[in-house]
């Protein structure tokens, strides 16, 4: 068994936008050589840090997004370092970069300059792509969620409250998903053609098609969506589905249908909590009647709200699901560690951290599949941890040459 | 250099040229997360056969006819006097696919499914875990029928483990994974992801799994089962918070998290949304996002606001001080933006090198965004029946093997003749017989 990207060499120019894509290439078995500035990738300086002490080798966001990679610290502003990078690219399969358009052309490292390696797949993941009137604007992840439309659909039902962009660099993740599509398709093509190619992905483009119903609703009906607390934006105001529980949690009470089995279970549960109200009226035994009541009325919705308010979060989740109702409890990310289901699915991977003197369980990766085998291949590298090794073994530099480059500050 | 024209074509998928031309996907997905994954393969020329039940249809076709939360269906939804054949979201999620009808409750229908499996490179479903096995389609059986096929089940919690029978939609997976709790104002209920993030990104990641599978099969010639749990995918998008808990014991369930639109890793100020003049068509205020990541940006913002002295005030002179006093700073910036026009603020800030972005609605993006227009992200495609109509495009520009958009979702059972006639080689009498017996 080996990973889907086994045997490939990726050169990644360190950046916060592309690092999750590089991580998934590494998780799939590729050798990912990350080229960092001598003072470290910007991804090493954002935090959170181990014990909140700022240090480029202790940034947990960097740890997560760079599992299994190798770190080579090179100042690519300098000519000798540019030559080294060009040599690495001459034998690489994939180049993953996120510099502002035009930057690498000035350094003699644009696609045209390195396409002598005809098999090279050169992938640029940038804020706006390589062309267009907004190409050079200044952006970050939250700015993308604003401009791309995510914020406009997210927030609270109170129209006076700010729209919200969620945390965790999800705009960058969306861009990474598409750059990985492109790279993987290009690899598929290369197996037949032997040729690499240039891939241009814009985070703004990716976000812009990622707002679910908002765009079609506008295109077809000219309708604008309302933000609604904790739920889908919609062209109409809808009653709340994010409901508080007895133990201070919230339940997402998404209801698709009340068939006989789930209706009976719901009524029994409501009886237990004494919140059934009039719902034992025989007319609600008819599915169409209860469906119409749910759609237009308040009786069922109010009873569900009282039921959830009288129950604990875990109780809501399991009892609803056992009756075929797809409710969820809103958990914190860290609370998933205690759940047997994910352990049964072998979801956690222990990654050794000598700095801590112990291993930490990391999420496995998005898919369970032995043939793809996406999983962390080891901890993130320390800054410049592999500079010597890569220069000496991959590029055949002598110890004197390496020492000279170090002395002038071109490498670390 | 990577501009591509999106050719207007009909849905004759087998005639298209693309990297994945010749790849055929049998698509049993419905709702939202599932259909996205095979849809994205159509942009590379894959032939995706969407299977709908006989005497019924995909819920999204008529704005979720069988849903209990929407209005009565309108089978003749009309745009400019022309039939669309499909509701907005169906036409978005399924454009470029083929459609067949099939009765999977009849043994004869299941035989057809088995025959189709032998003709396909991948089969995808997002039913609950028991459905395919109930049809006799365990992975062992699928693999026996076609040793090189990829079978992907896309589900909320995966097909093993004690929750394998649990049901899920995008918002369910967002809630369970920890993503919902990572969005909102401190001290308020979670804001979640109103687009819904995992209905979209969940499908995009599913597409990645399928493409990865195709790459691996091309190498090894060996089929595979991909057990895709959308919730597990989502947990790998909040990994930093998991490590923060493991290493520092810091939980995301804490009073100052999530921090609204402010930044905490690293802490930066200003970094927030600010109300501008005006409001949208339904009365929601207009907002602009502004962030200063460097001292130079903050000084430029102070100059732009006509308050250069702010940068010298000890309360705002350094980022650390600004973070400490950001309520006050946000109020000052909010007073400046309040009477100003949102695009004007964005343009002036950007001209001064400051991170600034209008909170754009769908209308803003589709009608006015000059960048998306330049990149042809909402291509207008001509169709003989629909006329010119815009679609959501596909945002990967490739120099040698361009992706493309085909336009229009298939009408109900539109490709029965192609699939049962040409692919399975049945003659007219056989197909008529299947129709009479209610199999298709």
Short mmCIF file of C-alpha atoms in Angstrom, two decimals, chain B:
data_model
loop_
_atom_site.label_atom_id
_atom_site.label_comp_id
_atom_site.label_asym_id
_atom_site.label_seq_id
_atom_site.Cartn_x
_atom_site.Cartn_y
_atom_site.Cartn_z
CA UNK B 1 -2.58 33.60 -20.57
CA UNK B 2 -5.13 31.16 -19.32
CA UNK B 3 -8.29 32.65 -20.63
CA UNK B 4 -10.62 30.07 -21.99
CA UNK B 5 -13.86 30.36 -23.79
CA UNK B 6 -16.62 28.17 -22.50
CA UNK B 7 -18.08 26.47 -25.51
CA UNK B 8 -21.83 26.21 -25.75
CA UNK B 9 -22.57 22.57 -26.22
CA UNK B 10 -25.47 20.26 -25.72
CA UNK B 11 -25.31 17.50 -23.15
CA UNK B 12 -23.75 14.94 -25.47
CA UNK B 13 -21.10 14.29 -22.88
CA UNK B 14 -19.57 11.42 -24.76
CA UNK B 15 -18.54 13.81 -27.53
CA UNK B 16 -16.61 16.19 -25.25
CA UNK B 17 -12.86 16.37 -25.10
CA UNK B 18 -11.15 16.87 -21.79
CA UNK B 19 -8.58 15.25 -19.51
CA UNK B 20 -11.27 12.94 -18.19
CA UNK B 21 -12.90 12.23 -21.55
CA UNK B 22 -13.79 8.58 -21.60
CA UNK B 23 -14.27 8.45 -17.82
CA UNK B 24 -17.83 7.54 -16.89
CA UNK B 25 -19.39 8.07 -13.46
CA UNK B 26 -22.63 6.52 -12.21
CA UNK B 27 -24.16 9.13 -9.92
CA UNK B 28 -26.68 8.16 -7.24
CA UNK B 29 -26.26 11.38 -5.28
CA UNK B 30 -28.98 13.81 -4.27
CA UNK B 31 -29.46 16.91 -2.11
CA UNK B 32 -26.31 19.05 -2.15
CA UNK B 33 -23.02 17.67 -0.81
CA UNK B 34 -23.17 14.51 -2.90
CA UNK B 35 -24.00 15.97 -6.35
CA UNK B 36 -21.19 18.55 -6.26
CA UNK B 37 -18.47 15.89 -6.40
CA UNK B 38 -19.37 14.19 -9.70
CA UNK B 39 -20.51 17.58 -11.14
CA UNK B 40 -16.97 18.91 -10.91
CA UNK B 41 -15.65 16.01 -13.00
CA UNK B 42 -17.85 17.12 -15.91
CA UNK B 43 -15.62 20.20 -16.29
CA UNK B 44 -12.83 17.86 -17.37
CA UNK B 45 -15.04 15.97 -19.82
CA UNK B 46 -16.15 13.04 -17.67
CA UNK B 47 -19.54 11.60 -18.51
CA UNK B 48 -21.68 11.64 -15.38
CA UNK B 49 -24.95 9.71 -15.40
CA UNK B 50 -27.33 11.03 -12.76
CA UNK B 51 -29.83 8.36 -11.75
CA UNK B 52 -33.31 9.40 -10.64
CA UNK B 53 -36.10 7.19 -9.47
CA UNK B 54 -38.98 6.26 -11.72
CA UNK B 55 -42.13 8.30 -11.02
CA UNK B 56 -40.14 10.74 -9.00
CA UNK B 57 -37.16 13.00 -9.27
CA UNK B 58 -34.28 14.57 -7.48
CA UNK B 59 -35.65 16.80 -4.72
CA UNK B 60 -33.76 19.79 -6.01
CA UNK B 61 -35.48 19.64 -9.41
CA UNK B 62 -38.60 21.33 -8.19
CA UNK B 63 -37.17 23.22 -5.29
CA UNK B 64 -37.30 20.20 -3.03
CA UNK B 65 -40.85 19.04 -3.70
CA UNK B 66 -40.77 16.54 -0.90
CA UNK B 67 -39.17 18.82 1.60
CA UNK B 68 -41.38 19.97 4.44
CA UNK B 69 -39.90 23.43 4.59
CA UNK B 70 -40.64 24.88 1.17
CA UNK B 71 -43.65 26.06 -0.75
CA UNK B 72 -45.65 24.00 -3.22
CA UNK B 73 -43.66 22.90 -6.24
CA UNK B 74 -43.97 24.64 -9.53
CA UNK B 75 -43.17 22.25 -12.33
CA UNK B 76 -43.14 25.00 -14.90
CA UNK B 77 -40.73 27.47 -13.42
CA UNK B 78 -40.29 30.08 -16.02
CA UNK B 79 -37.56 32.55 -16.83
CA UNK B 80 -38.25 34.99 -19.62
CA UNK B 81 -41.15 32.85 -20.78
CA UNK B 82 -38.93 29.80 -21.30
CA UNK B 83 -39.09 26.54 -19.43
CA UNK B 84 -36.05 25.89 -17.29
CA UNK B 85 -36.88 22.24 -16.72
CA UNK B 86 -35.19 22.47 -13.39
CA UNK B 87 -35.14 24.54 -10.27
CA UNK B 88 -32.24 26.96 -9.81
CA UNK B 89 -30.21 24.79 -7.55
CA UNK B 90 -30.72 21.66 -9.60
CA UNK B 91 -29.55 23.47 -12.71
CA UNK B 92 -26.50 24.62 -10.76
CA UNK B 93 -25.60 21.34 -9.11
CA UNK B 94 -26.20 19.04 -12.04
CA UNK B 95 -25.24 21.07 -15.09
CA UNK B 96 -23.31 19.08 -17.65
CA UNK B 97 -24.60 15.70 -16.39
CA UNK B 98 -26.74 13.12 -18.16
CA UNK B 99 -29.98 11.92 -16.53
CA UNK B 100 -31.71 8.56 -16.56
CA UNK B 101 -34.65 7.17 -14.65
CA UNK B 102 -34.42 3.81 -12.97
CA UNK B 103 -36.54 1.82 -10.55
CA UNK B 104 -34.15 0.39 -7.98
CA UNK B 105 -37.04 -1.28 -6.14
CA UNK B 106 -37.49 -3.79 -8.94
CA UNK B 107 -35.09 -6.74 -9.35
CA UNK B 108 -34.91 -5.92 -13.04
CA UNK B 109 -33.88 -2.34 -12.20
CA UNK B 110 -31.12 -3.60 -9.91
CA UNK B 111 -29.87 -5.82 -12.73
CA UNK B 112 -29.56 -2.67 -14.84
CA UNK B 113 -27.58 -0.98 -12.05
CA UNK B 114 -25.20 -3.95 -12.07
CA UNK B 115 -24.82 -3.75 -15.84
CA UNK B 116 -24.14 -0.02 -15.62
CA UNK B 117 -21.50 -0.64 -12.95
CA UNK B 118 -19.59 -2.79 -15.42
CA UNK B 119 -19.56 0.17 -17.86
CA UNK B 120 -18.40 2.83 -15.41
CA UNK B 121 -15.13 3.98 -13.86
CA UNK B 122 -16.73 5.24 -10.67
CA UNK B 123 -19.99 4.93 -8.79
CA UNK B 124 -20.97 7.52 -6.19
CA UNK B 125 -23.83 7.63 -3.70
CA UNK B 126 -24.82 9.62 -0.65
CA UNK B 127 -27.56 7.46 0.78
CA UNK B 128 -27.49 6.27 4.35
CA UNK B 129 -25.16 3.34 4.93
CA UNK B 130 -27.75 0.57 4.59
CA UNK B 131 -29.13 1.43 1.13
CA UNK B 132 -26.49 0.04 -1.23
CA UNK B 133 -26.04 -3.20 0.75
CA UNK B 134 -29.85 -3.56 0.74
CA UNK B 135 -29.66 -3.48 -3.05
CA UNK B 136 -27.06 -6.25 -2.84
CA UNK B 137 -24.35 -3.75 -3.71
CA UNK B 138 -21.70 -4.35 -1.08
CA UNK B 139 -18.16 -3.28 -1.99
CA UNK B 140 -17.31 -6.93 -2.54
CA UNK B 141 -20.13 -7.30 -5.06
CA UNK B 142 -19.31 -4.00 -6.82
CA UNK B 143 -15.65 -4.98 -7.00
CA UNK B 144 -16.59 -8.41 -8.34
CA UNK B 145 -18.67 -6.77 -11.07
CA UNK B 146 -15.90 -4.37 -12.00
CA UNK B 147 -12.42 -4.85 -10.52
CA UNK B 148 -11.17 -1.41 -11.62
CA UNK B 149 -14.09 0.67 -10.36
CA UNK B 150 -13.97 3.35 -7.70
CA UNK B 151 -16.89 3.24 -5.29
CA UNK B 152 -17.30 6.35 -3.15
CA UNK B 153 -19.89 6.63 -0.45
CA UNK B 154 -20.32 10.21 0.70
CA UNK B 155 -22.01 10.42 4.08
CA UNK B 156 -22.13 12.47 7.24
CA UNK B 157 -20.27 10.08 9.50
CA UNK B 158 -18.86 7.32 7.29
CA UNK B 159 -19.94 3.73 6.75
CA UNK B 160 -18.26 2.14 9.77
CA UNK B 161 -18.39 2.93 13.48
CA UNK B 162 -21.35 3.18 15.82
CA UNK B 163 -22.74 6.31 14.12
CA UNK B 164 -22.74 4.82 10.63
CA UNK B 165 -26.55 4.86 10.53
CA UNK B 166 -26.78 8.54 11.54
CA UNK B 167 -28.07 11.02 8.98
CA UNK B 168 -26.47 14.25 8.07
CA UNK B 169 -26.72 17.34 5.92
CA UNK B 170 -24.10 20.04 5.49
CA UNK B 171 -25.22 21.94 8.62
CA UNK B 172 -25.24 18.69 10.63
CA UNK B 173 -21.62 17.97 9.72
CA UNK B 174 -20.62 21.58 10.38
CA UNK B 175 -22.19 21.39 13.84
CA UNK B 176 -20.60 18.07 14.76
CA UNK B 177 -17.12 18.84 13.43
CA UNK B 178 -16.52 22.03 15.41
CA UNK B 179 -16.83 24.34 12.41
CA UNK B 180 -20.14 25.92 13.47
CA UNK B 181 -18.69 26.85 16.83
CA UNK B 182 -15.79 28.59 15.05
CA UNK B 183 -18.10 31.20 13.55
CA UNK B 184 -19.87 33.98 15.40
CA UNK B 185 -19.64 36.80 17.90
CA UNK B 186 -18.33 36.07 21.40
CA UNK B 187 -21.12 35.56 23.90
CA UNK B 188 -23.70 35.04 21.14
CA UNK B 189 -25.12 31.81 19.69
CA UNK B 190 -22.94 30.27 16.95
CA UNK B 191 -23.44 32.00 13.59
CA UNK B 192 -22.53 28.83 11.70
CA UNK B 193 -21.91 28.94 7.98
CA UNK B 194 -24.97 30.28 6.16
CA UNK B 195 -23.92 29.30 2.66
CA UNK B 196 -23.72 26.24 4.04
CA UNK B 197 -19.97 25.70 3.90
CA UNK B 198 -19.93 21.92 4.00
CA UNK B 199 -22.69 21.51 1.45
CA UNK B 200 -20.24 23.24 -0.88
CA UNK B 201 -16.73 22.43 0.34
CA UNK B 202 -17.89 18.94 1.33
CA UNK B 203 -18.68 18.30 -2.33
CA UNK B 204 -15.45 19.88 -3.57
CA UNK B 205 -13.44 17.59 -1.31
CA UNK B 206 -15.49 14.65 -2.54
CA UNK B 207 -14.50 15.60 -6.09
CA UNK B 208 -10.86 15.61 -5.00
CA UNK B 209 -11.25 12.07 -3.64
CA UNK B 210 -12.73 10.92 -6.95
CA UNK B 211 -9.94 12.50 -9.01
CA UNK B 212 -7.33 11.03 -6.66
CA UNK B 213 -9.00 7.67 -7.06
CA UNK B 214 -8.90 7.93 -10.86
CA UNK B 215 -5.20 8.82 -10.74
CA UNK B 216 -4.43 5.83 -8.51
CA UNK B 217 -6.46 3.41 -10.62
CA UNK B 218 -4.66 4.65 -13.74
CA UNK B 219 -1.39 3.68 -12.01
CA UNK B 220 -2.38 0.36 -10.48
CA UNK B 221 -5.41 -0.84 -12.43
CA UNK B 222 -6.96 -1.74 -9.10
CA UNK B 223 -10.34 -0.43 -7.97
CA UNK B 224 -11.00 1.00 -4.54
CA UNK B 225 -13.62 1.90 -1.98
CA UNK B 226 -13.54 5.48 -0.65
CA UNK B 227 -15.48 5.91 2.59
CA UNK B 228 -15.85 9.69 2.68
CA UNK B 229 -17.23 11.12 5.91
CA UNK B 230 -18.01 14.80 5.45
CA UNK B 231 -17.69 15.39 9.20
CA UNK B 232 -14.19 13.88 9.22
CA UNK B 233 -13.28 16.06 6.25
CA UNK B 234 -14.51 19.08 8.18
CA UNK B 235 -12.49 18.16 11.27
CA UNK B 236 -9.38 18.34 9.12
CA UNK B 237 -10.28 22.01 8.46
CA UNK B 238 -10.09 22.92 12.15
CA UNK B 239 -6.89 21.00 12.93
CA UNK B 240 -5.11 24.01 14.42
CA UNK B 241 -7.70 24.25 17.20
CA UNK B 242 -7.33 20.54 17.92
CA UNK B 243 -3.58 20.92 18.33
CA UNK B 244 -4.05 24.03 20.50
CA UNK B 245 -6.19 21.88 22.79
CA UNK B 246 -3.71 18.98 22.79
CA UNK B 247 -0.66 21.17 23.47
CA UNK B 248 -1.96 24.15 25.42
CA UNK B 249 -5.22 22.76 26.77
CA UNK B 250 -7.04 25.72 25.19
CA UNK B 251 -10.58 24.96 24.13
CA UNK B 252 -12.61 26.60 21.38
CA UNK B 253 -15.56 26.46 23.77
CA UNK B 254 -14.48 29.54 25.71
CA UNK B 255 -15.98 32.99 26.33
CA UNK B 256 -13.82 34.96 23.86
CA UNK B 257 -14.15 32.49 20.97
CA UNK B 258 -15.12 32.80 18.20
CA UNK B 259 -14.01 36.43 17.94
CA UNK B 260 -16.45 37.67 15.28
CA UNK B 261 -14.45 39.08 12.39
CA UNK B 262 -11.45 39.93 14.53
CA UNK B 263 -8.16 38.08 14.21
CA UNK B 264 -6.58 36.15 17.06
CA UNK B 265 -3.82 34.09 15.42
CA UNK B 266 -2.12 36.50 15.13
CA UNK B 267 -3.97 39.23 17.04
CA UNK B 268 -4.30 42.19 14.72
CA UNK B 269 -6.20 45.46 14.97
CA UNK B 270 -8.00 46.85 13.17
CA UNK B 271 -9.44 43.67 11.62
CA UNK B 272 -13.22 43.86 11.38
CA UNK B 273 -16.33 44.67 9.38
CA UNK B 274 -17.63 48.26 9.44
CA UNK B 275 -21.06 49.54 8.52
CA UNK B 276 -21.26 51.79 5.44
CA UNK B 277 -23.94 54.03 3.95
CA UNK B 278 -26.98 52.27 2.51
CA UNK B 279 -28.50 48.83 2.66
CA UNK B 280 -29.37 45.92 0.39
CA UNK B 281 -32.74 45.07 -1.20
CA UNK B 282 -34.04 43.38 1.96
CA UNK B 283 -32.86 46.05 4.38
CA UNK B 284 -29.63 44.48 5.62
CA UNK B 285 -26.94 47.12 6.14
CA UNK B 286 -23.95 47.35 3.86
CA UNK B 287 -20.54 46.57 5.32
CA UNK B 288 -16.87 46.74 4.40
CA UNK B 289 -14.08 44.63 5.88
CA UNK B 290 -10.85 46.47 6.76
CA UNK B 291 -7.62 45.08 8.21
CA UNK B 292 -4.19 46.49 8.94
CA UNK B 293 -1.48 43.87 9.10
CA UNK B 294 1.44 46.31 9.26
CA UNK B 295 2.21 49.59 10.98
CA UNK B 296 2.50 51.29 7.57
CA UNK B 297 -1.04 50.17 6.71
CA UNK B 298 -2.37 51.59 9.97
CA UNK B 299 -0.63 54.92 9.43
CA UNK B 300 -2.04 55.03 5.90
CA UNK B 301 -5.55 54.36 7.27
CA UNK B 302 -5.22 57.16 9.84
CA UNK B 303 -4.14 59.53 7.08
CA UNK B 304 -7.03 58.41 4.86
CA UNK B 305 -9.51 59.03 7.70
CA UNK B 306 -8.01 62.49 8.17
CA UNK B 307 -6.83 61.57 11.68
CA UNK B 308 -3.05 61.15 11.37
CA UNK B 309 -2.71 61.87 15.10
CA UNK B 310 -4.32 58.51 15.96
CA UNK B 311 -1.14 56.69 14.96
CA UNK B 312 0.72 58.66 17.64
CA UNK B 313 -1.87 58.14 20.40
CA UNK B 314 -0.37 55.66 22.90
CA UNK B 315 -3.66 53.70 22.78
CA UNK B 316 -3.16 52.98 19.08
CA UNK B 317 0.54 53.51 18.41
CA UNK B 318 1.42 49.79 18.23
CA UNK B 319 -0.50 46.71 17.16
CA UNK B 320 -0.36 45.42 20.73
CA UNK B 321 -1.93 48.64 22.02
CA UNK B 322 -4.52 48.62 19.24
CA UNK B 323 -5.57 45.07 20.07
CA UNK B 324 -6.03 46.12 23.69
CA UNK B 325 -8.17 49.11 22.68
CA UNK B 326 -9.89 47.66 19.64
CA UNK B 327 -13.44 48.37 20.80
CA UNK B 328 -12.58 52.06 20.82
CA UNK B 329 -10.63 51.83 17.55
CA UNK B 330 -13.45 49.96 15.81
CA UNK B 331 -15.88 52.69 16.91
CA UNK B 332 -13.62 55.39 15.42
CA UNK B 333 -13.30 53.55 12.09
CA UNK B 334 -17.02 52.77 12.10
CA UNK B 335 -17.85 56.47 12.44
CA UNK B 336 -15.67 57.17 9.39
CA UNK B 337 -17.20 54.40 7.23
CA UNK B 338 -20.81 54.96 8.36
CA UNK B 339 -21.60 57.81 5.96
CA UNK B 340 -19.38 56.57 3.13
CA UNK B 341 -20.05 54.33 0.17
CA UNK B 342 -18.70 50.82 0.44
CA UNK B 343 -16.86 50.48 -2.89
CA UNK B 344 -15.43 53.95 -2.46
CA UNK B 345 -13.96 52.94 0.92
CA UNK B 346 -12.54 49.73 -0.53
CA UNK B 347 -10.98 51.55 -3.46
CA UNK B 348 -9.41 54.29 -1.32
CA UNK B 349 -8.05 51.83 1.25
CA UNK B 350 -6.65 49.53 -1.43
CA UNK B 351 -5.04 52.47 -3.22
CA UNK B 352 -3.25 53.17 0.08
CA UNK B 353 -2.17 49.52 0.39
CA UNK B 354 -4.67 48.61 3.14
CA UNK B 355 -6.57 45.29 3.18
CA UNK B 356 -10.18 46.20 2.43
CA UNK B 357 -13.06 44.29 0.87
CA UNK B 358 -16.75 45.00 0.42
CA UNK B 359 -19.07 42.37 1.92
CA UNK B 360 -20.44 41.41 -1.49
CA UNK B 361 -23.81 39.78 -2.06
CA UNK B 362 -24.61 37.44 -4.92
CA UNK B 363 -26.01 40.40 -6.87
CA UNK B 364 -22.78 42.33 -6.35
CA UNK B 365 -20.68 39.43 -7.60
CA UNK B 366 -22.80 38.32 -10.53
CA UNK B 367 -23.66 41.76 -11.87
CA UNK B 368 -20.84 44.13 -10.98
CA UNK B 369 -17.62 42.41 -9.81
CA UNK B 370 -15.12 43.39 -12.54
CA UNK B 371 -12.63 40.69 -11.54
CA UNK B 372 -15.11 37.82 -11.73
CA UNK B 373 -16.36 39.22 -15.02
CA UNK B 374 -12.82 39.32 -16.39
CA UNK B 375 -12.18 35.74 -15.23
CA UNK B 376 -15.49 34.51 -16.70
CA UNK B 377 -16.58 32.93 -13.44
CA UNK B 378 -20.27 33.30 -14.31
CA UNK B 379 -20.15 32.37 -17.98
CA UNK B 380 -23.21 33.08 -20.10
CA UNK B 381 -23.99 30.03 -22.17
CA UNK B 382 -26.40 29.88 -25.03
CA UNK B 383 -28.87 27.07 -25.23
CA UNK B 384 -31.49 26.61 -27.96
CA UNK B 385 -34.31 26.32 -25.41
CA UNK B 386 -33.13 28.50 -22.56
CA UNK B 387 -31.44 31.23 -24.55
CA UNK B 388 -28.49 33.01 -22.97
CA UNK B 389 -28.21 32.12 -19.34
CA UNK B 390 -25.45 32.56 -16.72
CA UNK B 391 -23.96 29.65 -14.79
CA UNK B 392 -21.50 29.21 -11.97
CA UNK B 393 -18.20 28.31 -13.62
CA UNK B 394 -15.24 26.24 -12.52
CA UNK B 395 -12.30 28.17 -11.08
CA UNK B 396 -9.26 26.15 -12.25
CA UNK B 397 -7.45 27.59 -15.28
CA UNK B 398 -5.11 25.04 -16.88
CA UNK B 399 -2.78 25.90 -19.77
CA UNK B 400 -2.73 22.56 -21.64
CA UNK B 401 -5.98 20.86 -20.70
CA UNK B 402 -8.53 23.57 -19.98
CA UNK B 403 -11.60 22.80 -17.91
CA UNK B 404 -14.91 24.00 -19.31
CA UNK B 405 -18.59 24.48 -18.52
CA UNK B 406 -21.21 22.75 -20.61
CA UNK B 407 -24.40 24.45 -19.55
CA UNK B 408 -27.84 23.33 -18.41
CA UNK B 409 -28.78 20.39 -16.25
CA UNK B 410 -30.47 17.46 -17.96
CA UNK B 411 -34.24 17.17 -18.12
CA UNK B 412 -35.89 14.22 -16.44
CA UNK B 413 -34.79 10.92 -18.02
CA UNK B 414 -33.36 12.88 -20.96
CA UNK B 415 -30.64 10.31 -21.68
CA UNK B 416 -32.49 7.03 -21.24
CA UNK B 417 -32.09 6.31 -24.94
CA UNK B 418 -28.34 6.94 -24.95
CA UNK B 419 -27.64 5.04 -21.73
CA UNK B 420 -29.93 2.04 -22.20
CA UNK B 421 -29.74 1.99 -25.99
CA UNK B 422 -26.17 2.86 -26.87
CA UNK B 423 -24.31 2.02 -23.67
CA UNK B 424 -26.14 -1.16 -22.72
CA UNK B 425 -26.97 -2.06 -26.32
CA UNK B 426 -30.70 -2.59 -25.85
CA UNK B 427 -33.01 -2.34 -28.83
CA UNK B 428 -36.18 -0.27 -29.01
CA UNK B 429 -38.43 -3.18 -28.06
CA UNK B 430 -36.39 -4.00 -24.95
CA UNK B 431 -36.41 -0.36 -23.85
CA UNK B 432 -40.17 -0.12 -24.46
CA UNK B 433 -40.61 -3.26 -22.36
CA UNK B 434 -38.64 -1.77 -19.48
CA UNK B 435 -40.78 1.33 -19.67
CA UNK B 436 -44.01 -0.67 -19.67
CA UNK B 437 -42.92 -2.69 -16.65
CA UNK B 438 -42.04 0.52 -14.79
CA UNK B 439 -38.33 -0.29 -14.62
CA UNK B 440 -37.31 2.95 -16.34
#
